CSV table of C-alpha atoms in Angstrom, one decimal:
chain,number,residue,atom,x,y,z
A,1184,ALA,CA,103.5,452.0,253.1
A,1185,ALA,CA,101.7,451.3,249.8
A,1186,ALA,CA,104.7,449.2,248.5
A,1187,VAL,CA,104.6,447.1,251.7
A,1188,ALA,CA,100.8,446.6,251.4
A,1189,GLU,CA,101.2,445.6,247.7
A,1190,ALA,CA,103.9,443.1,248.7
A,1191,TYR,CA,101.5,441.4,251.1
A,1192,ARG,CA,98.5,441.3,248.8
A,1193,PRO,CA,97.4,437.8,248.0
A,1194,HIS,CA,98.3,436.7,244.5
A,1195,VAL,CA,95.5,437.5,242.0
A,1196,ASN,CA,95.3,435.7,238.7
A,1197,ALA,CA,96.4,438.1,236.0
A,1198,GLU,CA,93.4,437.1,233.9
A,1199,PRO,CA,90.0,438.0,235.4
A,1200,ASP,CA,87.3,435.4,235.8
A,1201,ALA,CA,84.9,437.5,233.7
A,1202,PHE,CA,85.2,440.3,231.2
A,1203,THR,CA,82.8,443.3,230.6
A,1204,VAL,CA,81.8,443.7,227.0
A,1205,SER,CA,84.3,446.5,226.6
A,1206,GLU,CA,87.1,444.4,228.1
A,1207,PHE,CA,86.2,441.4,225.9
A,1208,CYS,CA,86.2,443.6,222.8
A,1209,GLU,CA,89.5,445.3,223.7
A,1210,ARG,CA,91.1,441.9,224.4
A,1211,HIS,CA,89.9,440.4,221.2
A,1212,ARG,CA,90.4,443.5,219.1
A,1213,ILE,CA,86.8,443.8,217.9
A,1214,SER,CA,84.5,446.7,218.1
A,1215,ARG,CA,81.4,446.7,220.3
A,1216,THR,CA,79.3,446.9,217.1
A,1217,ILE,CA,80.9,443.7,215.8
A,1218,PHE,CA,80.4,442.1,219.3
A,1219,TYR,CA,76.7,442.8,219.2
A,1220,GLU,CA,76.4,441.7,215.5
A,1221,ILE,CA,78.0,438.3,216.2
A,1222,LEU,CA,75.9,438.0,219.3
A,1223,LYS,CA,72.8,438.6,217.2
A,1224,ALA,CA,74.0,436.1,214.6
A,1225,GLY,CA,74.4,433.4,217.2
A,1226,THR,CA,78.2,433.2,216.9
A,1227,GLY,CA,79.1,435.4,219.9
A,1228,PRO,CA,80.4,434.2,223.2
A,1229,THR,CA,78.1,433.0,226.0
A,1230,ILE,CA,77.2,435.9,228.2
A,1231,PHE,CA,75.6,436.3,231.6
A,1232,LYS,CA,74.1,439.2,233.5
A,1233,CYS,CA,75.1,440.5,236.9
A,1234,GLY,CA,72.5,443.1,237.6
A,1235,ALA,CA,72.5,445.4,234.5
A,1236,LYS,CA,76.1,444.5,233.6
A,1237,THR,CA,76.7,442.0,230.8
A,1238,LEU,CA,79.7,439.7,231.4
A,1239,ILE,CA,81.6,437.0,229.5
A,1240,SER,CA,83.4,434.4,231.6
A,1241,ARG,CA,87.0,433.5,231.0
A,1242,GLU,CA,85.9,430.0,229.9
A,1243,ALA,CA,83.2,431.4,227.5
A,1244,ALA,CA,85.8,433.7,225.9
A,1245,ALA,CA,88.2,430.7,225.4
A,1246,ASP,CA,85.4,428.5,224.0
A,1247,TRP,CA,84.4,431.4,221.6
A,1248,ARG,CA,88.0,431.7,220.4
A,1249,ARG,CA,88.2,427.9,219.8
A,1250,ALA,CA,84.9,427.9,217.9
A,1251,ARG,CA,85.9,430.9,215.7
A,1252,GLU,CA,89.2,429.2,214.9
A,1253,ALA,CA,87.5,425.9,214.0
A,1254,ALA,CA,84.9,427.7,211.9
A,1255,SER,CA,87.6,429.8,210.1
A,1256,ASN,CA,89.8,426.7,209.5
A,1257,HIS,CA,86.8,424.9,207.9
A,1258,GLY,CA,85.7,427.8,205.8
A,1259,ARG,CA,82.5,428.2,207.9
A,1260,ASP,CA,83.3,431.6,209.4
A,1261,THR,CA,80.0,433.5,209.3
A,1262,VAL,CA,81.2,436.9,210.4
A,1263,ALA,CA,81.1,439.3,207.5
A,1264,ALA,CA,84.1,441.6,207.0
A,1265,ALA,CA,83.4,445.1,208.3
């Protein structure tokens, strides 16, 4: 019965619309410490709150990656090596 229910489930995008801090860190292979350091430095992704939970939208994650790539490619990366 579970297999039948799974087959009729509507298609869900494999990428979520928003990531928790832990999900974002895991996906981008950074520690939570680094996440909060870059957030404090002003080079982190745009975040939003949903109750007490901090989330990063899929679009904000993509924007952050592009910004970090551009900064790295222009020698302006401000994140210190850990």
